[in-house]
Short mmCIF file of N, CA, C and O in Angstrom, two decimals:
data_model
loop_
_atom_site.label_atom_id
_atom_site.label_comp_id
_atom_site.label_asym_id
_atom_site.label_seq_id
_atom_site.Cartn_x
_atom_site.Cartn_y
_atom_site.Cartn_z
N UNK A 1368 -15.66 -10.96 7.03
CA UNK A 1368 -14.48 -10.84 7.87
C UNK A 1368 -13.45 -11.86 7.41
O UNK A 1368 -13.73 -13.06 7.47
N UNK A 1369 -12.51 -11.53 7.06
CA UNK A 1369 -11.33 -11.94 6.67
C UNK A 1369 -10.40 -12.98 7.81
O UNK A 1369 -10.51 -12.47 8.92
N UNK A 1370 -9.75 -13.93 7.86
CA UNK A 1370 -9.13 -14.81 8.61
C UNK A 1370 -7.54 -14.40 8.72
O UNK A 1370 -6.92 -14.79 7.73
N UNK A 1371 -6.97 -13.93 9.39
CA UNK A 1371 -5.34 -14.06 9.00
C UNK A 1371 -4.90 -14.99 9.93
O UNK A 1371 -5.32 -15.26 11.05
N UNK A 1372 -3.66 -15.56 9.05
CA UNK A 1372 -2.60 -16.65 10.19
C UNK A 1372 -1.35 -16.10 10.02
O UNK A 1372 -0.94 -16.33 8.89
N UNK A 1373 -0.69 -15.55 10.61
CA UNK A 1373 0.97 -14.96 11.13
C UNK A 1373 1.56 -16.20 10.32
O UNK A 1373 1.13 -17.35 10.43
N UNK A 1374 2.69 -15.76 9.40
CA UNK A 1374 4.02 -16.68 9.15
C UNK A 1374 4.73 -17.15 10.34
O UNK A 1374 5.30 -18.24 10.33
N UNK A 1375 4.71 -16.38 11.37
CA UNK A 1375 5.16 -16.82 12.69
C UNK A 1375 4.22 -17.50 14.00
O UNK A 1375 3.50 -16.80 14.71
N UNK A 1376 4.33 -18.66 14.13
CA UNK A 1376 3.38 -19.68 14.44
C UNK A 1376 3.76 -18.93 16.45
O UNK A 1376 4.77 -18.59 17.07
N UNK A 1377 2.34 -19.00 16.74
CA UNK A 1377 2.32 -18.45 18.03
C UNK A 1377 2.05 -17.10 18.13
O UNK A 1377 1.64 -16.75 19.23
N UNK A 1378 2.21 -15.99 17.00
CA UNK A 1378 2.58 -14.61 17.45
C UNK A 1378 1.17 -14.22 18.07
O UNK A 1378 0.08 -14.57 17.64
N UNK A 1379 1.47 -13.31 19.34
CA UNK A 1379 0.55 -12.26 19.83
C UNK A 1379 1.14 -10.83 19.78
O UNK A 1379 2.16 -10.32 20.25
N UNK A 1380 0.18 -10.41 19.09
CA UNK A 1380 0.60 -8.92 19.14
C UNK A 1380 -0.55 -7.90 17.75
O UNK A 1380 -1.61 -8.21 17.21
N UNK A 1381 0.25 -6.77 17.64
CA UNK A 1381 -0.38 -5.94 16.45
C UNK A 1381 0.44 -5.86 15.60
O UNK A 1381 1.63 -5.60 15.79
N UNK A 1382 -0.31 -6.16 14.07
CA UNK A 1382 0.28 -5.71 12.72
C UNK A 1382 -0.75 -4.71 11.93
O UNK A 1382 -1.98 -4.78 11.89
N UNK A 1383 -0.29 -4.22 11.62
CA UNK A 1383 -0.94 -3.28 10.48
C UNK A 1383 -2.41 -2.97 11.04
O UNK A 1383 -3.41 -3.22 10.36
N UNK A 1384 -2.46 -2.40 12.38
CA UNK A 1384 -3.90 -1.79 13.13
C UNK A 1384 -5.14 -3.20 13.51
O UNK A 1384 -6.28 -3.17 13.96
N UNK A 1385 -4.23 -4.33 13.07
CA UNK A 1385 -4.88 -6.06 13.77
C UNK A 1385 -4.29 -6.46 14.73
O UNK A 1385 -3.06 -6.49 14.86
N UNK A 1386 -5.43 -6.93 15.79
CA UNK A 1386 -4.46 -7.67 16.97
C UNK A 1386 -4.57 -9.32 16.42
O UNK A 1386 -5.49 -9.77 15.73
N UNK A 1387 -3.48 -10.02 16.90
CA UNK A 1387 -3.40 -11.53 16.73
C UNK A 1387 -3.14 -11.85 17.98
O UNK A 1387 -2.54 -11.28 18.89
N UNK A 1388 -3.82 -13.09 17.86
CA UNK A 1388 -3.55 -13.86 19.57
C UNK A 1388 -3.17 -15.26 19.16
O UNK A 1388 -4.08 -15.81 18.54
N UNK A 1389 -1.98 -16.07 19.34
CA UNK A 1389 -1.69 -17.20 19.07
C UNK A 1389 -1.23 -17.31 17.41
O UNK A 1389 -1.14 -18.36 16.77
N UNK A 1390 -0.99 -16.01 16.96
CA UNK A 1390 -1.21 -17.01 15.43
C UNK A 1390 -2.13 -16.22 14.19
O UNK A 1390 -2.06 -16.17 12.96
N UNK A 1391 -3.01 -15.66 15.23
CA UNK A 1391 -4.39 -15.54 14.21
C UNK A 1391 -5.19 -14.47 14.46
O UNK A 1391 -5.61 -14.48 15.61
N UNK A 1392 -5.68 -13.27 13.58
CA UNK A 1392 -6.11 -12.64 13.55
C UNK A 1392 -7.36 -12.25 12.91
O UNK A 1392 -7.68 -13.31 12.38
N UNK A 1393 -8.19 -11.48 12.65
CA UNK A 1393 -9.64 -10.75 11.81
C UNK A 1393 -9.72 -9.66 11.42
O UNK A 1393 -9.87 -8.94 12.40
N UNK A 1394 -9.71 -8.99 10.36
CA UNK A 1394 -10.13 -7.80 9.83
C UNK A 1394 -10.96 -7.52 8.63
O UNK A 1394 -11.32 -8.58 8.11
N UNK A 1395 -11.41 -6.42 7.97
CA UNK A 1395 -12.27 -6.83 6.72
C UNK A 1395 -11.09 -5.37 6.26
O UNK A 1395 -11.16 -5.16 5.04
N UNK A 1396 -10.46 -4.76 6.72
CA UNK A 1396 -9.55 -3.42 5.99
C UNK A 1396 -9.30 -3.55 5.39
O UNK A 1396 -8.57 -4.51 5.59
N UNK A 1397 -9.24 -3.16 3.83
CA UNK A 1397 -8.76 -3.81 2.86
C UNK A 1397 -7.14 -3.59 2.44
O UNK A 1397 -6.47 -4.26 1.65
N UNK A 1398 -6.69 -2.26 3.34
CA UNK A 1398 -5.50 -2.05 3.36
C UNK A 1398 -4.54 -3.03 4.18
O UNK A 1398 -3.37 -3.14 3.83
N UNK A 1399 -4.90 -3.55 4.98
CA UNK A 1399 -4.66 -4.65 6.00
C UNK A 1399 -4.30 -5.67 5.33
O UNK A 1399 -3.14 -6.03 5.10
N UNK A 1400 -5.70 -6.39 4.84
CA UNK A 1400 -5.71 -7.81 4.01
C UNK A 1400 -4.36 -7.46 2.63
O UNK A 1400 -3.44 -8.20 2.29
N UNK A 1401 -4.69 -6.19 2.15
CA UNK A 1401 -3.44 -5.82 0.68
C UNK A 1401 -1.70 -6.66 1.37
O UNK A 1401 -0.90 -7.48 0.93
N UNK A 1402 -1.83 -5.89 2.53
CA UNK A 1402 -0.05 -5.49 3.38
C UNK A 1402 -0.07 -7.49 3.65
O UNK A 1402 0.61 -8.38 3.15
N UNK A 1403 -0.96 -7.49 4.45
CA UNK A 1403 -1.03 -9.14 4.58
C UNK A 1403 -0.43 -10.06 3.37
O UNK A 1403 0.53 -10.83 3.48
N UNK A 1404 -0.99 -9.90 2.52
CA UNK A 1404 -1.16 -10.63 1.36
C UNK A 1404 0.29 -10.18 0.58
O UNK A 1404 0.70 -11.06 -0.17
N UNK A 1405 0.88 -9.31 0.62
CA UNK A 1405 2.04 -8.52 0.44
C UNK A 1405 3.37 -9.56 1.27
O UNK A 1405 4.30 -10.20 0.78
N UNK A 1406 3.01 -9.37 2.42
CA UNK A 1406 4.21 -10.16 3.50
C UNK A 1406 3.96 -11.59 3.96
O UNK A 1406 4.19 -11.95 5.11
N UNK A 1407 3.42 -12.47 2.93
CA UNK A 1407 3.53 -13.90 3.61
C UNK A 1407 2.33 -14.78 4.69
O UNK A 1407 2.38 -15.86 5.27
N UNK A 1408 1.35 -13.78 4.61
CA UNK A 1408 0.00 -14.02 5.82
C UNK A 1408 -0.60 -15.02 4.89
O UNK A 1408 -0.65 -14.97 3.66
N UNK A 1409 -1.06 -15.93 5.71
CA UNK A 1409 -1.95 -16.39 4.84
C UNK A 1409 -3.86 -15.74 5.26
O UNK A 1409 -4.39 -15.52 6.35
N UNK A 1410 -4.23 -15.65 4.28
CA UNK A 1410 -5.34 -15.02 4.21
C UNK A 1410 -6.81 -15.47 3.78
O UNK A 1410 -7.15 -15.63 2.61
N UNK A 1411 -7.57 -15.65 4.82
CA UNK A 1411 -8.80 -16.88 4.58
C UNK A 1411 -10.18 -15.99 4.57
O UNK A 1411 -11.08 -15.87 5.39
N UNK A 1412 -9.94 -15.34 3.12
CA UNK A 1412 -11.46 -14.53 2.94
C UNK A 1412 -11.44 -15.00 1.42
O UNK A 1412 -10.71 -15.80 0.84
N UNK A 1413 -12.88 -13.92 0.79
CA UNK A 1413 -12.85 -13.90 -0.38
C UNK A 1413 -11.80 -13.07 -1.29
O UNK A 1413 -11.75 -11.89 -0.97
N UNK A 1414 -11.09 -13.37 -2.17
CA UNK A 1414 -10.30 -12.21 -2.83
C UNK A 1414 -10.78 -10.83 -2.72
O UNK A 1414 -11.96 -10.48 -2.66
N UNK A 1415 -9.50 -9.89 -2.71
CA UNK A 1415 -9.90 -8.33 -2.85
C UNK A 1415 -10.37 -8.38 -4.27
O UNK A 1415 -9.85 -9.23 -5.01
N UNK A 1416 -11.37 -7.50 -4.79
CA UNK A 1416 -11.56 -7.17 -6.38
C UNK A 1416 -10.22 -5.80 -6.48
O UNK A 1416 -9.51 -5.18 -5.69
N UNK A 1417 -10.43 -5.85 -7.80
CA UNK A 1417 -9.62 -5.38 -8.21
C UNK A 1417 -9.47 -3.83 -7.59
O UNK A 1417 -8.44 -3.42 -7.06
N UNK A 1418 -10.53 -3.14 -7.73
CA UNK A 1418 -10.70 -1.82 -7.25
C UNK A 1418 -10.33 -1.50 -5.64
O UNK A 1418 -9.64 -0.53 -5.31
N UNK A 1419 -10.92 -2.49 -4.65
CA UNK A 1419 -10.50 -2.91 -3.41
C UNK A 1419 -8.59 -2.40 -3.35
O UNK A 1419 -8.34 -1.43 -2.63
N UNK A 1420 -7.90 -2.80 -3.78
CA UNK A 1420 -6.38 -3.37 -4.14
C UNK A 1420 -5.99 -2.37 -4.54
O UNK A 1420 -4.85 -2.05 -4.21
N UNK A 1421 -6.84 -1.39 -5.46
CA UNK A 1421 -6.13 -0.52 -6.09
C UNK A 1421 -6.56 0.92 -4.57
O UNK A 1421 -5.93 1.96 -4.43
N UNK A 1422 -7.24 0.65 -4.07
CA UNK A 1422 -8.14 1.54 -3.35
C UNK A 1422 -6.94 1.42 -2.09
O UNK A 1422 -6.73 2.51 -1.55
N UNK A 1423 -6.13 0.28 -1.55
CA UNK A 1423 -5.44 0.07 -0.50
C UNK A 1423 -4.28 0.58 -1.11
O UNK A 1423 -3.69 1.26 -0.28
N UNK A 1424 -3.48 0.54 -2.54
CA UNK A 1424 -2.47 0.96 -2.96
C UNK A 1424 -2.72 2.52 -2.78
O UNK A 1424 -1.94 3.19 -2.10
N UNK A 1425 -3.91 3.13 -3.46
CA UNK A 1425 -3.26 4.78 -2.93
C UNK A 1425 -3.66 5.07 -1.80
O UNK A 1425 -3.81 6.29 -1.74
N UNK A 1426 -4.02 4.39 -0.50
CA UNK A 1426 -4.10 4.71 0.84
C UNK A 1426 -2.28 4.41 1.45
O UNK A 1426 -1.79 4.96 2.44
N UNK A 1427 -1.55 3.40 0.53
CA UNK A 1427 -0.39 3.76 1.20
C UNK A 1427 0.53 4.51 0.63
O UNK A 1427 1.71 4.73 0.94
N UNK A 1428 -0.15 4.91 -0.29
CA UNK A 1428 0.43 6.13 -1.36
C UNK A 1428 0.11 7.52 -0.72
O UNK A 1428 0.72 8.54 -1.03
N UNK A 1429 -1.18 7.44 0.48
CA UNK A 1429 -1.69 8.74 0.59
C UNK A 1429 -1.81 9.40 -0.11
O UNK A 1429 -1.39 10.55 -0.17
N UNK A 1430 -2.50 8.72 -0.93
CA UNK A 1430 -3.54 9.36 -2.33
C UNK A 1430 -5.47 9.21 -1.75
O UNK A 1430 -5.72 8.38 -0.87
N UNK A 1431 -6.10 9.68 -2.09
CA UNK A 1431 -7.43 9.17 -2.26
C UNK A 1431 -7.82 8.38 -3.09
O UNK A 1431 -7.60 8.26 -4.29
N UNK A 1432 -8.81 7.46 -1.87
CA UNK A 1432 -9.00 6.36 -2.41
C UNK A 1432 -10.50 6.39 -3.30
O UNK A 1432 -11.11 5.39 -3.68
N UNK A 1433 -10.80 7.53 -3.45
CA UNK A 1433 -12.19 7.63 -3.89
C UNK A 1433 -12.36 7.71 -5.66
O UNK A 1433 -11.70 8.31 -6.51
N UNK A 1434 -12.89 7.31 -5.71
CA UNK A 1434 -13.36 7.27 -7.86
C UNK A 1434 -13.75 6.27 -8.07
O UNK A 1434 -14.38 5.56 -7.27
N UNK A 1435 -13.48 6.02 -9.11
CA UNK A 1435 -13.62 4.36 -9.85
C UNK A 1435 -12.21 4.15 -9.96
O UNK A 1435 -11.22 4.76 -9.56
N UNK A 1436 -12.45 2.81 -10.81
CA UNK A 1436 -11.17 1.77 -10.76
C UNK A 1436 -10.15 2.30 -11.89
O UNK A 1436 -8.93 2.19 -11.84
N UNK A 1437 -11.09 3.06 -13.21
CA UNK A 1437 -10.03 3.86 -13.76
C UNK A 1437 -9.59 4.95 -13.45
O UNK A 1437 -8.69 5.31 -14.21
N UNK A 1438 -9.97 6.05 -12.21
CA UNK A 1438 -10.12 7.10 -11.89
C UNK A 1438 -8.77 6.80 -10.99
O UNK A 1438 -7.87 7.63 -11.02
N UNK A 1439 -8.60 5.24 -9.92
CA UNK A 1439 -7.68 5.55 -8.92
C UNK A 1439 -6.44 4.90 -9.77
O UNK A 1439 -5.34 5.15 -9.30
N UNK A 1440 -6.46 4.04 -11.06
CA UNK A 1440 -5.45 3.70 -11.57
C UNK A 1440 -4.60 4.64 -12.53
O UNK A 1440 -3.64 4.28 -13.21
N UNK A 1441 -4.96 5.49 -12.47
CA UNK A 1441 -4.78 6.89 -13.29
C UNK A 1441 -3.93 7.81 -12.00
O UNK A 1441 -2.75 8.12 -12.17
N UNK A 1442 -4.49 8.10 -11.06
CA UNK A 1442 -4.48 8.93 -10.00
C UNK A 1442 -2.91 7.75 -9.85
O UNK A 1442 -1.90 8.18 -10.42
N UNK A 1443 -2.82 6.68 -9.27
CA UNK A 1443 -1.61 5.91 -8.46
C UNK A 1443 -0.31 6.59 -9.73
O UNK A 1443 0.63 7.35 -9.48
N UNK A 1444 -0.81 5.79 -11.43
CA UNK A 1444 0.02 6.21 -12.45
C UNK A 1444 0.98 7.38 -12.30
O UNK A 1444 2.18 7.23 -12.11
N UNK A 1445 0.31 8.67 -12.43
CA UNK A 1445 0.81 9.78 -11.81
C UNK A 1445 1.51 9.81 -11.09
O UNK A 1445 2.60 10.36 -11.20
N UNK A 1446 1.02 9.10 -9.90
CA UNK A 1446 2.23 9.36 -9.03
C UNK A 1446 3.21 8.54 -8.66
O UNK A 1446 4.14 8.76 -7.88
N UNK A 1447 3.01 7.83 -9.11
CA UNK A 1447 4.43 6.80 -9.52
C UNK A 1447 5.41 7.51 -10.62
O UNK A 1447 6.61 7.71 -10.42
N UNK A 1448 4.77 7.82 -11.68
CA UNK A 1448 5.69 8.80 -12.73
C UNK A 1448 6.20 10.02 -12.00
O UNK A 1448 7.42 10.18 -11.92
N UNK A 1449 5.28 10.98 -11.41
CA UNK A 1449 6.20 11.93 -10.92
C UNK A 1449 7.13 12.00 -9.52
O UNK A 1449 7.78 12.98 -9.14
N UNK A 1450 7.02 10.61 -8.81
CA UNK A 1450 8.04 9.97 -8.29
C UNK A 1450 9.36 8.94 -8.82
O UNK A 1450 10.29 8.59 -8.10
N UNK A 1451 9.19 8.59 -10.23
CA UNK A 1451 10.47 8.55 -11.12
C UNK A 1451 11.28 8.83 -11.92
O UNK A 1451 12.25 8.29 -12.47
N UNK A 1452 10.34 10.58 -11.96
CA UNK A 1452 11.53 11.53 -12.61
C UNK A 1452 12.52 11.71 -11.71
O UNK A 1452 12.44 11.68 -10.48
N UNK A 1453 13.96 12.00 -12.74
CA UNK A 1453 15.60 11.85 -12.26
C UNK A 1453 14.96 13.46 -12.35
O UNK A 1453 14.11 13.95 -13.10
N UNK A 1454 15.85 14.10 -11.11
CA UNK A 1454 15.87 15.69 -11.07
C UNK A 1454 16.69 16.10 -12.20
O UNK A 1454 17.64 15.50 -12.70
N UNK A 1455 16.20 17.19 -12.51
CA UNK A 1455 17.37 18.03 -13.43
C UNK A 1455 18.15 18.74 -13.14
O UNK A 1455 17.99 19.55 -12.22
N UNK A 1456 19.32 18.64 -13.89
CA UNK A 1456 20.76 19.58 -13.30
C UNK A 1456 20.17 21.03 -13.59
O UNK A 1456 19.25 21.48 -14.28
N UNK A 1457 21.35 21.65 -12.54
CA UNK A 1457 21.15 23.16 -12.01
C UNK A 1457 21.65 23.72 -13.09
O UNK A 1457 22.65 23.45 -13.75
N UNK A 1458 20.50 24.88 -13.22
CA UNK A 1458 20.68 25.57 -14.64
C UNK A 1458 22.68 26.10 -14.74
O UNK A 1458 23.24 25.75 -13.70
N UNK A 1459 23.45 26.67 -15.55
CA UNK A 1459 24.65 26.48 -15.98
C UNK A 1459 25.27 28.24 -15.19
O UNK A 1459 24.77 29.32 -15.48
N UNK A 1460 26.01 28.11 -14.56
CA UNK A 1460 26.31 29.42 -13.96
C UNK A 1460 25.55 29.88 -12.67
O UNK A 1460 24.39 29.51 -12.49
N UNK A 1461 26.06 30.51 -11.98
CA UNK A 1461 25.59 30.86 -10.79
C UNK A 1461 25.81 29.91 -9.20
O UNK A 1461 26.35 30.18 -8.13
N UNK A 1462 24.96 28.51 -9.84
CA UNK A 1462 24.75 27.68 -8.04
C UNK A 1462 25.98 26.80 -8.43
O UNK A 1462 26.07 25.95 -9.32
N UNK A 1463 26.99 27.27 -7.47
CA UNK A 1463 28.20 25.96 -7.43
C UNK A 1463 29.29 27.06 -7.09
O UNK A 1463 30.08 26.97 -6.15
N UNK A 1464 29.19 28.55 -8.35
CA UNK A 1464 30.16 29.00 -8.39
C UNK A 1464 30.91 30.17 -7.35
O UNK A 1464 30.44 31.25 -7.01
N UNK A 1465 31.86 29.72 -7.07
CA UNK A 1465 32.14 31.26 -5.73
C UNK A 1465 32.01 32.57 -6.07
O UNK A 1465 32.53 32.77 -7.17
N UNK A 1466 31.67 33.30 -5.72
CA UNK A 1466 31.66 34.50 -6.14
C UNK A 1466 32.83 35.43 -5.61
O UNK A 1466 33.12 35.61 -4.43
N UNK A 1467 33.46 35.99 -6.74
CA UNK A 1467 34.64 36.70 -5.55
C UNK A 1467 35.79 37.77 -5.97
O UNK A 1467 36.56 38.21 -5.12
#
């Protein structure tokens, strides 16, 4: 079980499906501890391994998190590439033009 401490000294409340009371929270999620570790928490466990990390990246990718470590770094790849293709212009004639 993982330790979190809020950047904001005192907070009670929920982040990322953790409650904190004063400050300080517990989880072992590894998507949790990722977002934590992401925004400034400080975080009092053992490191995520690598696969862990990659396993929380396509859960907020809403990808599956299931394979191996080259299986989900392959799987994220993808979809990062086919989320940074520029669209292509509309074929030449027809969409734009009035008809009349």
């Amino acid at each position: 079980m993982a330790h979190i401490q809020t950047p904001v000294k005192g907070f009670t409340g929920k982040v990322a499906g953790v409650s904190f009371a004063d400050g300080a929270g517990e989880t072992e999620d590894p998507a949790a501890l990722a977002y934590f570790e992401r925004h400034g928490y400080t975080v009092e466990a053992a490191e995520l391994t690598p696969k862990q990390k990659l396993q929380a990246e396509a859960k907020s990718l809403g990808l599956s998190e299931e394979g191996t470590k080259d299986e989900l770094e392959a799987r994220i790849a993808e979809h990062k590439a086919k989320g940074e293709q520029k669209p292509t212009d509309p074929p030449a004639g027809g969409e734009g033009k009035e008809q009349g």
